[in-house]
Coordinates of C-alpha atoms and ligand atoms in Angstrom, one line a residue:
M19 CA -0.1 -0.4 -0.1
S20 CA 2.6 2.2 1.1
N21 CA 4.8 1.4 -1.5
I22 CA 2.0 2.2 -4.0
I23 CA 1.9 5.7 -2.5
G24 CA 5.5 6.3 -2.9
K25 CA 5.4 5.3 -6.5
T26 CA 2.9 8.0 -7.3
M27 CA 4.7 10.3 -5.0
D28 CA 7.7 9.9 -6.9
S29 CA 6.2 10.2 -10.2
L30 CA 4.2 13.6 -9.2
I31 CA 7.1 14.8 -8.4
Q32 CA 8.9 14.4 -11.6
A33 CA 6.1 15.6 -13.7
L34 CA 6.0 18.8 -11.6
Q35 CA 9.5 18.9 -11.9
P36 CA 9.6 21.8 -15.1
L37 CA 6.7 24.0 -13.5
S38 CA 9.1 24.1 -10.2
M39 CA 10.9 25.4 -12.5
T40 CA 8.8 27.9 -14.0
L41 CA 7.6 28.9 -10.8
F42 CA 11.2 29.3 -9.5
F43 CA 10.9 32.2 -11.9
I44 CA 7.5 33.2 -12.4
V45 CA 6.8 34.0 -9.3
P46 CA 9.5 36.6 -8.4
L47 CA 8.5 38.0 -11.5
L48 CA 5.1 38.6 -10.7
F49 CA 6.2 40.1 -7.3
M50 CA 8.9 42.3 -8.9
L51 CA 5.9 43.5 -11.3
G52 CA 3.8 43.8 -8.4
L53 CA 5.7 46.1 -6.7
I54 CA 6.6 48.0 -10.0
S55 CA 2.9 48.6 -10.3
R56 CA 2.7 49.4 -7.1
F57 CA 5.8 52.1 -7.1
R58 CA 4.1 53.5 -10.5
R59 CA 1.1 54.3 -8.2
R60 CA 2.9 56.8 -5.9
L61 CA 0.5 58.5 -4.2
P62 CA -1.4 56.9 -1.4
Y63 CA -5.2 56.4 -1.0
P64 CA -6.9 58.8 0.8
P65 CA -6.7 58.5 4.7
G66 CA -9.2 55.7 6.3
P67 CA -9.5 53.2 9.2
R68 CA -7.5 49.9 8.3
G69 CA -8.8 46.9 7.0
L70 CA -8.4 43.6 7.2
P71 CA -6.8 41.1 4.8
I72 CA -9.8 40.2 1.6
I73 CA -12.4 41.6 3.4
G74 CA -10.9 44.9 4.0
N75 CA -13.5 47.1 6.2
M76 CA -16.5 44.9 5.4
L77 CA -16.9 44.6 8.9
M78 CA -17.8 48.5 9.1
M79 CA -20.8 47.7 6.5
D80 CA -23.1 49.0 9.3
Q81 CA -21.9 52.3 9.3
L82 CA -22.4 53.2 5.7
T83 CA -25.0 55.5 6.8
H84 CA -25.2 59.4 6.2
R85 CA -24.7 59.3 10.1
G86 CA -22.0 56.6 10.3
L87 CA -20.0 58.5 7.7
A88 CA -20.3 61.3 9.2
K89 CA -18.5 60.2 12.3
L90 CA -16.0 58.5 10.1
A91 CA -15.1 61.8 8.8
H92 CA -14.8 63.7 11.9
K93 CA -11.9 61.3 12.4
Y94 CA -10.5 60.9 9.0
G95 CA -11.3 64.4 7.1
G96 CA -13.2 65.4 3.8
L97 CA -11.7 62.9 2.0
F98 CA -11.5 59.1 3.2
H99 CA -11.0 55.5 2.0
L100 CA -12.7 52.3 3.2
R101 CA -12.0 48.8 0.9
M102 CA -15.1 46.7 1.2
G103 CA -14.1 43.5 -0.1
F104 CA -12.3 44.0 -3.8
L105 CA -14.2 47.7 -4.2
H106 CA -12.9 50.4 -3.2
M107 CA -15.6 53.5 -1.4
V108 CA -14.4 57.0 -1.1
A109 CA -16.6 58.9 1.2
V110 CA -16.7 63.0 0.3
S111 CA -17.8 64.9 3.5
N112 CA -17.1 68.5 3.0
P113 CA -17.9 71.5 0.5
E114 CA -14.3 72.1 -1.3
M115 CA -13.8 68.0 -2.0
A116 CA -17.5 67.7 -3.2
R117 CA -16.7 70.5 -5.5
Q118 CA -13.7 69.0 -6.7
V119 CA -15.7 66.0 -7.7
L120 CA -18.6 67.3 -8.7
Q121 CA -17.0 70.1 -10.7
V122 CA -13.2 70.4 -11.4
Q123 CA -13.2 66.7 -12.4
D124 CA -16.4 65.9 -12.9
N125 CA -15.7 63.8 -16.2
I126 CA -14.1 61.3 -14.1
F127 CA -16.9 61.4 -11.3
S128 CA -20.0 61.4 -13.1
N129 CA -20.5 57.4 -13.3
R130 CA -22.8 55.7 -11.6
P131 CA -22.5 52.7 -9.6
A132 CA -25.0 49.8 -9.6
T133 CA -24.8 46.6 -7.6
I134 CA -25.6 43.2 -9.1
A135 CA -29.4 43.4 -8.1
I136 CA -29.6 47.3 -9.3
S137 CA -28.0 46.1 -12.4
Y138 CA -31.1 43.4 -13.1
L139 CA -33.8 45.2 -11.9
T140 CA -33.1 48.4 -14.7
Y141 CA -32.5 46.3 -17.8
D142 CA -28.8 46.4 -17.3
R143 CA -28.5 50.3 -16.9
A144 CA -31.4 50.7 -19.3
D145 CA -32.3 53.8 -17.6
M146 CA -31.2 57.3 -16.9
A147 CA -30.1 57.2 -13.3
F148 CA -27.8 54.4 -13.6
A149 CA -27.0 54.5 -17.2
H150 CA -23.3 55.7 -17.3
Y151 CA -22.1 58.7 -18.5
G152 CA -21.6 58.8 -22.0
P153 CA -23.8 59.1 -25.9
F154 CA -26.8 57.2 -24.2
W155 CA -27.2 59.0 -21.1
R156 CA -26.9 62.1 -22.5
Q157 CA -29.9 61.9 -25.1
M158 CA -31.7 60.1 -22.2
R159 CA -31.3 62.7 -19.8
K160 CA -32.0 65.4 -22.5
L161 CA -35.3 64.0 -23.5
C162 CA -36.1 63.7 -19.6
V163 CA -35.0 67.1 -18.8
M164 CA -36.9 68.9 -22.6
K165 CA -40.0 66.6 -22.6
L166 CA -40.8 64.1 -19.3
F167 CA -40.0 66.8 -16.5
S168 CA -40.4 69.8 -18.7
R169 CA -42.4 72.9 -17.4
K170 CA -44.0 72.8 -20.7
R171 CA -45.4 69.8 -20.1
A172 CA -48.3 71.3 -18.3
E173 CA -50.1 67.9 -17.5
S174 CA -47.6 67.1 -14.7
W175 CA -47.9 69.9 -12.9
E176 CA -51.6 70.1 -13.2
S177 CA -51.9 66.7 -11.7
V178 CA -49.8 68.1 -8.5
R179 CA -52.7 70.5 -8.2
D180 CA -55.2 68.1 -8.5
E181 CA -53.7 65.8 -5.9
V182 CA -52.7 68.6 -3.4
D183 CA -56.8 69.9 -3.5
T184 CA -57.5 65.9 -3.1
L185 CA -55.2 65.8 -0.1
V186 CA -57.1 68.8 1.4
R187 CA -60.1 67.5 0.9
G188 CA -59.4 64.7 2.5
V189 CA -57.7 66.7 5.7
A190 CA -61.2 68.9 5.9
A191 CA -63.2 65.9 6.2
N192 CA -61.2 65.1 9.2
E193 CA -60.9 68.3 10.8
G194 CA -60.8 67.5 14.9
K195 CA -59.7 64.0 14.3
T196 CA -56.0 62.6 14.1
V197 CA -54.3 61.9 11.3
N198 CA -51.6 60.3 10.0
V199 CA -49.8 63.0 8.2
G200 CA -47.0 61.2 7.2
E201 CA -48.8 58.2 5.5
L202 CA -51.4 61.0 3.9
I203 CA -48.5 62.3 2.1
F204 CA -46.9 59.6 0.7
S205 CA -49.8 58.8 -0.6
L206 CA -49.9 62.1 -2.3
T207 CA -47.0 62.0 -4.2
S208 CA -47.2 58.1 -5.0
N209 CA -50.4 59.7 -6.6
I210 CA -48.3 62.4 -8.4
T211 CA -45.8 60.9 -10.0
Y212 CA -48.4 57.9 -10.9
R213 CA -50.6 60.2 -12.8
A214 CA -47.9 62.1 -14.3
A215 CA -46.4 59.0 -15.3
F216 CA -49.5 56.8 -16.4
G217 CA -52.4 59.3 -16.8
S218 CA -55.3 59.2 -14.7
S219 CA -56.9 56.2 -16.2
A220 CA -54.9 53.7 -14.9
N221 CA -55.7 54.4 -11.3
E222 CA -56.9 51.0 -10.6
G223 CA -53.6 49.1 -10.6
Q224 CA -51.5 51.5 -8.3
D225 CA -51.6 49.4 -5.3
E226 CA -49.8 46.3 -7.1
F227 CA -47.7 49.1 -8.7
I228 CA -46.5 50.3 -5.5
R229 CA -46.0 46.5 -4.0
I230 CA -44.1 45.8 -6.8
L231 CA -41.7 49.1 -6.2
Q232 CA -42.0 48.3 -2.3
E233 CA -39.9 45.0 -3.7
F234 CA -37.8 46.5 -5.7
S235 CA -36.5 49.4 -2.9
K236 CA -36.0 46.3 -0.3
L237 CA -33.9 44.4 -3.4
F238 CA -32.0 47.5 -4.5
G239 CA -31.1 48.1 -1.0
A240 CA -30.0 44.3 0.0
F241 CA -26.5 42.8 1.1
N242 CA -25.3 41.0 -1.6
I243 CA -21.6 39.6 -0.8
A244 CA -21.0 38.9 -4.7
D245 CA -20.9 42.7 -5.2
F246 CA -17.6 42.7 -3.0
I247 CA -16.1 39.5 -3.2
P248 CA -17.1 37.9 -6.6
L249 CA -16.0 34.5 -6.1
L250 CA -18.5 33.9 -3.0
S251 CA -21.6 34.3 -5.2
W252 CA -22.4 31.3 -4.8
I253 CA -23.2 32.6 -0.9
D254 CA -26.7 33.8 -1.4
L255 CA -28.6 34.8 1.9
Q256 CA -31.1 36.8 1.1
G257 CA -32.6 34.9 -2.0
L258 CA -31.6 37.0 -4.6
S259 CA -31.7 34.4 -7.4
T260 CA -35.2 33.7 -6.8
R261 CA -36.4 37.3 -6.0
L262 CA -34.6 39.3 -8.9
P263 CA -36.2 37.5 -11.7
K264 CA -39.8 37.3 -9.6
A265 CA -40.2 41.1 -9.3
R266 CA -38.8 42.2 -12.7
Q267 CA -41.5 39.9 -14.3
A268 CA -44.4 41.5 -12.2
L269 CA -42.8 45.2 -13.3
D270 CA -43.0 43.8 -16.9
K271 CA -46.3 42.0 -16.7
F272 CA -47.6 45.8 -15.1
I273 CA -46.0 48.4 -17.2
D274 CA -46.6 45.8 -20.7
T275 CA -50.3 46.0 -20.1
I276 CA -50.0 50.1 -19.5
I277 CA -48.0 50.2 -22.6
D278 CA -50.3 48.3 -24.8
D279 CA -52.7 50.4 -23.6
H280 CA -51.3 53.5 -24.8
M281 CA -50.2 52.2 -28.5
Q282 CA -54.0 51.0 -28.7
R283 CA -54.9 54.8 -27.5
K284 CA -52.4 56.5 -29.7
K285 CA -54.2 54.5 -32.5
D286 CA -57.4 55.7 -31.5
R287 CA -56.2 59.0 -31.3
N288 CA -54.7 59.3 -34.7
N289 CA -58.2 58.3 -35.9
G290 CA -59.9 61.6 -35.1
S291 CA -60.3 60.7 -31.2
D292 CA -59.7 63.7 -29.3
E293 CA -57.7 63.0 -26.1
A294 CA -55.7 66.2 -25.5
N295 CA -54.0 64.8 -22.4
T296 CA -50.5 62.8 -23.0
D297 CA -49.1 61.3 -19.7
M298 CA -45.0 60.3 -19.9
V299 CA -45.9 57.1 -21.3
D300 CA -47.6 58.5 -24.2
D301 CA -44.3 61.0 -24.3
L302 CA -41.6 58.2 -24.2
L303 CA -43.6 56.1 -27.0
A304 CA -43.1 58.2 -29.3
F305 CA -39.4 57.4 -29.5
Y306 CA -40.4 53.7 -29.3
S307 CA -38.6 51.3 -31.7
D308 CA -37.5 47.5 -31.8
E309 CA -34.1 48.4 -32.0
A310 CA -32.5 50.6 -29.4
K311 CA -30.1 53.1 -31.1
V312 CA -28.3 56.4 -30.0
N313 CA -26.3 58.6 -32.0
E314 CA -25.1 62.0 -31.3
S315 CA -27.2 64.4 -33.1
D316 CA -28.8 67.9 -31.7
D317 CA -32.7 66.5 -33.2
L318 CA -33.8 64.7 -30.2
Q319 CA -36.6 62.4 -32.3
N320 CA -33.8 61.0 -34.8
S321 CA -31.0 60.8 -32.0
I322 CA -32.8 58.3 -30.1
K323 CA -35.3 55.6 -30.1
L324 CA -36.1 53.3 -26.8
T325 CA -37.1 50.2 -26.6
R326 CA -39.9 48.6 -24.1
D327 CA -37.5 47.5 -21.7
N328 CA -36.0 51.5 -21.6
I329 CA -39.4 52.5 -20.8
K330 CA -39.6 50.6 -18.0
A331 CA -36.7 51.9 -16.7
I332 CA -37.4 55.6 -17.0
I333 CA -41.0 55.1 -15.3
M334 CA -39.0 53.5 -12.6
D335 CA -36.4 56.4 -12.2
V336 CA -39.3 59.0 -11.9
M337 CA -41.2 56.5 -9.4
F338 CA -37.8 56.0 -7.6
G339 CA -37.0 59.7 -8.1
G340 CA -40.3 62.1 -7.2
T341 CA -42.1 60.3 -4.7
E342 CA -40.4 59.4 -1.5
T343 CA -38.0 62.6 -2.0
V344 CA -40.6 65.1 -2.2
A345 CA -43.1 63.2 0.7
S346 CA -39.9 63.2 2.8
A347 CA -38.9 67.0 1.9
I348 CA -42.9 67.4 2.8
E349 CA -42.8 65.5 6.4
W350 CA -39.7 66.8 7.1
A351 CA -40.8 70.2 6.8
L352 CA -43.9 70.2 8.7
T353 CA -42.2 68.5 11.7
E354 CA -39.6 70.8 12.1
L355 CA -42.6 73.8 11.4
M356 CA -44.3 71.6 14.5
R357 CA -41.3 71.4 16.8
S358 CA -40.8 75.0 16.1
P359 CA -43.7 77.0 16.6
D360 CA -42.4 80.5 16.6
D361 CA -41.3 79.8 13.1
L362 CA -45.2 78.3 12.3
K363 CA -46.7 81.2 13.5
R364 CA -44.5 83.3 11.6
V365 CA -45.0 81.8 7.9
Q366 CA -48.7 81.5 8.9
Q367 CA -48.8 85.1 9.7
E368 CA -47.1 85.6 6.3
L369 CA -49.6 84.0 4.6
A370 CA -52.3 85.3 6.0
E371 CA -51.1 88.7 4.7
V372 CA -50.0 88.0 1.3
V373 CA -52.3 85.6 0.4
G374 CA -55.4 86.2 2.9
L375 CA -57.8 83.8 4.9
D376 CA -60.2 84.1 2.2
R377 CA -58.6 82.0 -0.6
R378 CA -56.6 79.2 -1.1
V379 CA -52.7 79.5 -2.0
E380 CA -52.0 80.0 -5.7
E381 CA -48.8 80.1 -7.7
S382 CA -48.7 83.6 -8.5
D383 CA -48.6 84.4 -4.1
F384 CA -45.2 82.1 -4.4
E385 CA -42.7 84.9 -5.0
K386 CA -43.9 86.8 -2.3
L387 CA -44.0 84.3 0.5
T388 CA -39.7 84.9 1.1
F389 CA -40.4 83.1 4.3
L390 CA -42.0 80.2 3.4
K391 CA -38.9 79.9 1.0
C392 CA -36.7 79.7 4.1
I393 CA -38.3 76.8 5.5
L394 CA -38.3 74.7 2.8
K395 CA -34.5 75.6 2.1
E396 CA -33.6 74.8 5.8
T397 CA -35.9 72.0 5.7
L398 CA -33.5 70.8 2.7
R399 CA -30.6 71.8 3.7
L400 CA -31.0 69.7 7.6
H401 CA -33.0 66.7 5.7
P402 CA -31.7 66.3 2.3
P403 CA -34.2 63.3 0.8
I404 CA -31.1 61.6 -0.8
P405 CA -28.7 61.9 2.3
L406 CA -26.1 60.1 -0.4
L407 CA -24.8 61.0 -3.5
L408 CA -23.5 57.7 -5.5
H409 CA -21.3 58.2 -8.6
E410 CA -18.6 55.9 -9.5
T411 CA -15.0 57.0 -11.1
A412 CA -14.7 56.2 -14.7
E413 CA -10.2 56.2 -14.8
D414 CA -7.8 56.4 -12.4
A415 CA -8.1 60.4 -10.4
E416 CA -6.2 62.4 -8.0
V417 CA -7.7 64.4 -5.7
G418 CA -6.1 66.4 -2.8
G419 CA -3.0 64.5 -2.8
Y420 CA -4.6 61.1 -3.2
Y421 CA -5.1 58.2 -5.7
I422 CA -8.5 57.2 -6.3
P423 CA -8.8 53.9 -8.3
A424 CA -11.1 53.7 -11.3
K425 CA -14.6 52.0 -10.7
A426 CA -14.0 53.3 -7.1
R427 CA -17.5 54.2 -5.1
I428 CA -17.6 58.0 -4.2
M429 CA -20.1 58.4 -1.8
I430 CA -20.9 62.2 -1.4
N431 CA -22.3 62.8 1.9
A432 CA -25.0 66.1 1.1
W433 CA -26.4 65.2 4.7
A434 CA -22.9 66.2 6.2
I435 CA -22.1 69.0 4.0
G436 CA -25.2 70.6 4.9
R437 CA -24.4 70.6 8.4
D438 CA -20.6 71.2 8.0
P439 CA -19.2 73.7 10.7
G440 CA -17.3 75.3 8.8
S441 CA -20.3 77.1 6.4
W442 CA -22.8 77.1 8.6
E443 CA -23.5 78.7 11.8
D444 CA -25.4 76.5 14.5
P445 CA -25.3 73.7 11.7
D446 CA -27.9 71.5 13.9
T447 CA -30.4 73.9 14.6
F448 CA -33.4 74.7 12.7
R449 CA -33.3 78.2 12.0
P450 CA -34.9 79.1 8.6
S451 CA -34.4 83.0 9.2
R452 CA -30.7 82.0 8.4
F453 CA -31.7 82.3 4.8
L454 CA -33.2 85.4 4.9
K455 CA -29.3 86.8 4.9
E456 CA -27.4 88.5 1.8
G457 CA -25.6 85.8 0.4
V458 CA -26.2 82.7 1.6
P459 CA -25.5 79.5 -0.1
D460 CA -28.4 78.3 -2.4
F461 CA -29.3 75.1 -3.4
K462 CA -29.5 75.7 -7.8
G463 CA -26.2 73.7 -7.8
N464 CA -23.6 76.5 -7.6
N465 CA -22.7 76.8 -3.8
F466 CA -21.2 73.4 -2.4
E467 CA -21.8 73.7 1.1
F468 CA -25.7 73.0 0.0
I469 CA -26.3 70.5 -2.4
P470 CA -30.0 68.6 -1.9
F471 CA -30.3 68.3 -5.7
G472 CA -26.8 67.4 -6.1
S473 CA -24.5 69.7 -8.7
G474 CA -23.3 69.3 -12.3
R475 CA -23.9 66.8 -14.9
R476 CA -25.7 64.5 -12.4
S477 CA -27.8 66.4 -10.8
C478 CA -31.7 66.0 -10.5
P479 CA -33.2 66.7 -13.7
G480 CA -36.6 66.7 -11.6
M481 CA -35.8 69.5 -9.7
Q482 CA -38.1 72.1 -10.7
L483 CA -41.3 69.6 -10.7
G484 CA -40.3 68.3 -7.1
L485 CA -39.8 71.8 -5.9
Y486 CA -43.3 72.7 -7.1
A487 CA -44.9 70.3 -5.1
L488 CA -42.8 70.5 -2.2
D489 CA -44.3 74.2 -2.3
L490 CA -47.8 73.8 -3.2
A491 CA -48.4 70.3 -0.8
V492 CA -46.5 72.3 2.8
A493 CA -48.2 75.8 1.5
H494 CA -51.9 74.2 1.4
L495 CA -51.5 72.2 4.3
I496 CA -50.7 75.2 6.8
H497 CA -52.6 78.0 4.9
C498 CA -56.0 76.1 5.2
F499 CA -55.0 74.5 8.8
K500 CA -54.0 75.3 12.2
W501 CA -51.9 72.0 13.6
D502 CA -51.7 70.5 16.4
L503 CA -50.0 67.5 18.0
P504 CA -52.6 64.9 19.5
D505 CA -52.8 63.8 23.0
G506 CA -50.9 67.1 24.5
M507 CA -47.7 65.9 23.3
K508 CA -45.1 68.9 23.8
P509 CA -43.4 69.9 20.5
S510 CA -39.7 69.0 22.1
E511 CA -41.2 65.1 22.3
L512 CA -41.5 64.8 18.1
D513 CA -39.4 62.1 17.3
M514 CA -36.3 63.3 14.7
S515 CA -34.7 60.3 14.2
D516 CA -34.3 59.7 10.2
V517 CA -34.0 55.9 9.0
F518 CA -31.5 55.3 6.3
G519 CA -32.0 54.2 2.7
L520 CA -32.4 55.4 -1.0
T521 CA -33.8 58.4 1.0
A522 CA -33.6 59.4 4.5
P523 CA -37.3 59.7 6.0
R524 CA -38.5 60.1 9.4
A525 CA -38.4 57.1 11.5
S526 CA -41.5 57.1 12.5
R527 CA -44.9 59.3 10.8
L528 CA -46.1 62.2 11.8
I529 CA -49.4 62.2 13.5
A530 CA -51.1 66.0 14.2
V531 CA -54.7 67.1 14.4
P532 CA -55.7 69.4 12.3
T533 CA -58.6 72.5 12.8
K534 CA -59.9 74.7 9.3
R535 CA -58.1 77.9 9.5
L536 CA -59.5 79.8 6.3
I537 CA -63.0 81.4 5.8
C538 CA -63.9 79.8 2.7
P539 CA -65.0 76.4 1.3
L540 CA -62.0 74.1 1.0
Ligands
LIG20 C1 -37.3 67.7 -3.2 C2 -37.6 66.4 -4.5 C3 -36.0 65.9 -4.7 C4 -35.2 66.2 -4.4 C5 -34.4 66.3 -3.2 C6 -34.3 64.8 -5.8 C7 -32.6 65.1 -5.4 C8 -31.4 64.4 -6.2 C9 -30.5 64.0 -6.0 C10 -29.3 64.2 -4.8 C11 -30.0 63.0 -6.8 C12 -29.0 62.8 -7.7 C13 -27.7 63.8 -7.5 C14 -26.3 63.5 -8.2 O1 -26.0 61.9 -7.9 O2 -25.3 63.9 -8.0 C15 -31.3 63.2 -8.3 C16 -30.9 62.3 -8.9 C17 -32.3 62.3 -10.2 N1 -33.4 62.8 -9.8 FE1 -34.3 63.8 -8.2 N2 -35.0 64.8 -6.3 C18 -36.5 65.4 -6.2 C19 -37.3 65.2 -7.0 C20 -37.3 64.4 -8.2 C21 -38.3 64.3 -9.2 C22 -39.7 64.8 -8.9 C23 -37.9 63.8 -9.8 C24 -38.8 63.1 -11.3 C25 -40.1 63.6 -11.5 C26 -36.8 63.4 -10.2 C27 -35.9 62.3 -10.8 C28 -34.3 62.5 -10.7 C29 -33.8 61.5 -11.8 C30 -33.9 60.7 -12.7 C31 -32.4 61.8 -11.0 C32 -31.2 60.8 -11.6 C33 -30.4 61.6 -12.9 C34 -28.9 61.5 -13.7 O3 -28.8 60.2 -13.0 O4 -28.5 61.8 -14.4 N3 -36.2 63.9 -9.0 N4 -32.3 63.8 -7.2
LIG21 C1 -54.5 58.6 -4.1 O1 -55.0 57.7 -4.6 C2 -56.1 56.6 -4.4 C3 -56.7 55.9 -5.3 O2 -57.3 57.1 -6.1 C4 -56.7 57.6 -3.3 O3 -57.9 56.5 -2.3 C5 -56.2 57.9 -2.2 O4 -56.9 59.1 -1.3 C6 -55.3 59.2 -2.9 N1 -54.6 60.0 -1.6 C7 -54.2 60.8 -1.6 C8 -53.6 61.6 -0.5 O5 -55.3 62.0 -1.9
LIG22 C1 -60.0 54.4 -38.4 O1 -60.9 55.1 -39.0 C2 -61.3 54.1 -40.3 C3 -62.5 54.8 -40.7 O2 -62.6 56.3 -40.7 C4 -61.9 52.6 -39.7 O3 -61.9 52.2 -41.5 C5 -60.4 52.3 -39.0 O4 -60.8 50.9 -38.7 C6 -60.0 52.8 -38.0 N1 -59.1 52.2 -37.5 C7 -59.0 51.8 -35.8 C8 -58.0 51.7 -35.8 O5 -59.6 52.2 -35.5
LIG23 C1 -27.5 59.4 -37.0 O1 -27.3 60.9 -37.3 C2 -27.6 61.0 -39.0 C3 -26.6 62.1 -39.8 O2 -25.3 61.9 -39.5 C4 -28.8 60.5 -39.6 O3 -29.1 60.3 -40.8 C5 -29.4 59.3 -38.5 O4 -30.8 59.6 -38.8 C6 -29.2 59.7 -37.4 N1 -29.6 58.6 -36.2 C7 -29.6 57.3 -36.1 C8 -29.9 56.9 -34.9 O5 -28.6 56.9 -36.9

């Protein structure tokens, strides 16, 4: 027995002889090459906590929230580096570093990172929000800015007005009762985007659609080890390999029906039926083709063609980008006002003077409502609805003397930047009057101290529409009603904690009791 083994060993060693010679040369060679490439890198990574071999800083996974990263930034500075498995991450936490990344070197920092789940659910980045920077993204962006989210698309603005009216009537019907304001607001903004996207006739399927999106949202955030250590992709703790196809099939089925309906209606319309109201699906279908194509021409109609997958993915962008963001901002604004009765009194006084108690607020009033504007800005400063802007580097880069490799995930902490003590006095205090001063930063994207909508190429294309919904909803709710906290709750007892996801809404829903304030019917 042992004889056989001995023989096998001998022949094995013989067989390995040439191999061991090669190893003898190749290993040191590889080692040298490694040294050289490391030498060529020269610049160090940005500072950051030390990691373990292979997994890097993965034990700090739970700190990858706006608050966790802000805390780490106190220790490691405005630009710090983490390694999660094979993935490099860089957190940007002060205005100057944000300017470097979003303006000075925006050509390198304008890609979007996507996990395996996100790539799958967006039909391999067939949308705009997760498309990499390039010709396709550029034409998609043009299409969105000029057609879908444009001020000229009056129907979107109309659906905001109509849905806010419905909300006001709903609240009025519950006068004197305890109302779950947070839930109402979420329902308001999903009604707005749903109608803007699919038109008013499709309301039946809304509950199902919201369920589908909630599953998407969970999958977007699900931890998947394969994103960090590709070799371990067989470990599927969250059952993603079945959940992902199931979720996408559900969305396929849902939107396919809607697209078919719209195509049918389009045919009918061409035949002389008079339905002037178009929704986003109608607008997108004008670019429909069986095969996707893009080229860089100024004439949008001839330069981009969309497939069904593109249309589905864009609709998803709108639902994700435009619903929770706006709802979170409205709820935070009302919450901060309930916690700060003096500011609430002051803004209601302004509304009484500018608008009067005998009518509702109208769009033409907005420019005179100076203090209301301050309230909304201060809300977006303290509670930017998207707290972390996620970007990815297209190639190796150098920032502030540090090396950032290609395909690194860049997390721009808009939340920490809005509370940067070097840029804001008393940064954690809600004080809207700070925006009355000359020269305070504005959120249009030129001041890197205040970037709730981002800045530059990847900044929010839906800003105007989002601000309109925010303005209108908050103005109506505080002009039409007086609000009290339930059961003698004190303003200081309001829970101000947030939860972290794609957005950072309040951890608990706002509950309050409305009383009618206007002398006209609502
Ligand atoms: C208060 C409301 C809103 C806020 C605070 C907000 C904020 C943002 C932010 C911070 C970004 C990312 C910027 C970056 O990565 O640098 C973004 C991107 C985006 N937003 Fe908004 N948003 C709002 C409303 C909306 C609305 C109403 C829509 C659509 C109707 C929308 C559609 C999008 C899309 C499609 C993108 C991706 C753009 C791209 O990747 O090129 N957003 N938004
Ligand atoms: C949103 O639409 C649904 C269905 O039409 C309706 O029941 C609900 O009251 C609406 N929400 C608000 C806040 O108006
Ligand atoms: C359009 O109208 C013509 C007659 O005006 C009719 O023959 C045709 O079937 C109609 N097509 C559709 C799709 O309704
Ligand atoms: C691209 O550009 C050419 C002219 O340069 C034009 O003829 C064509 O229609 C454009 N569109 C596509 C998608 O090829």
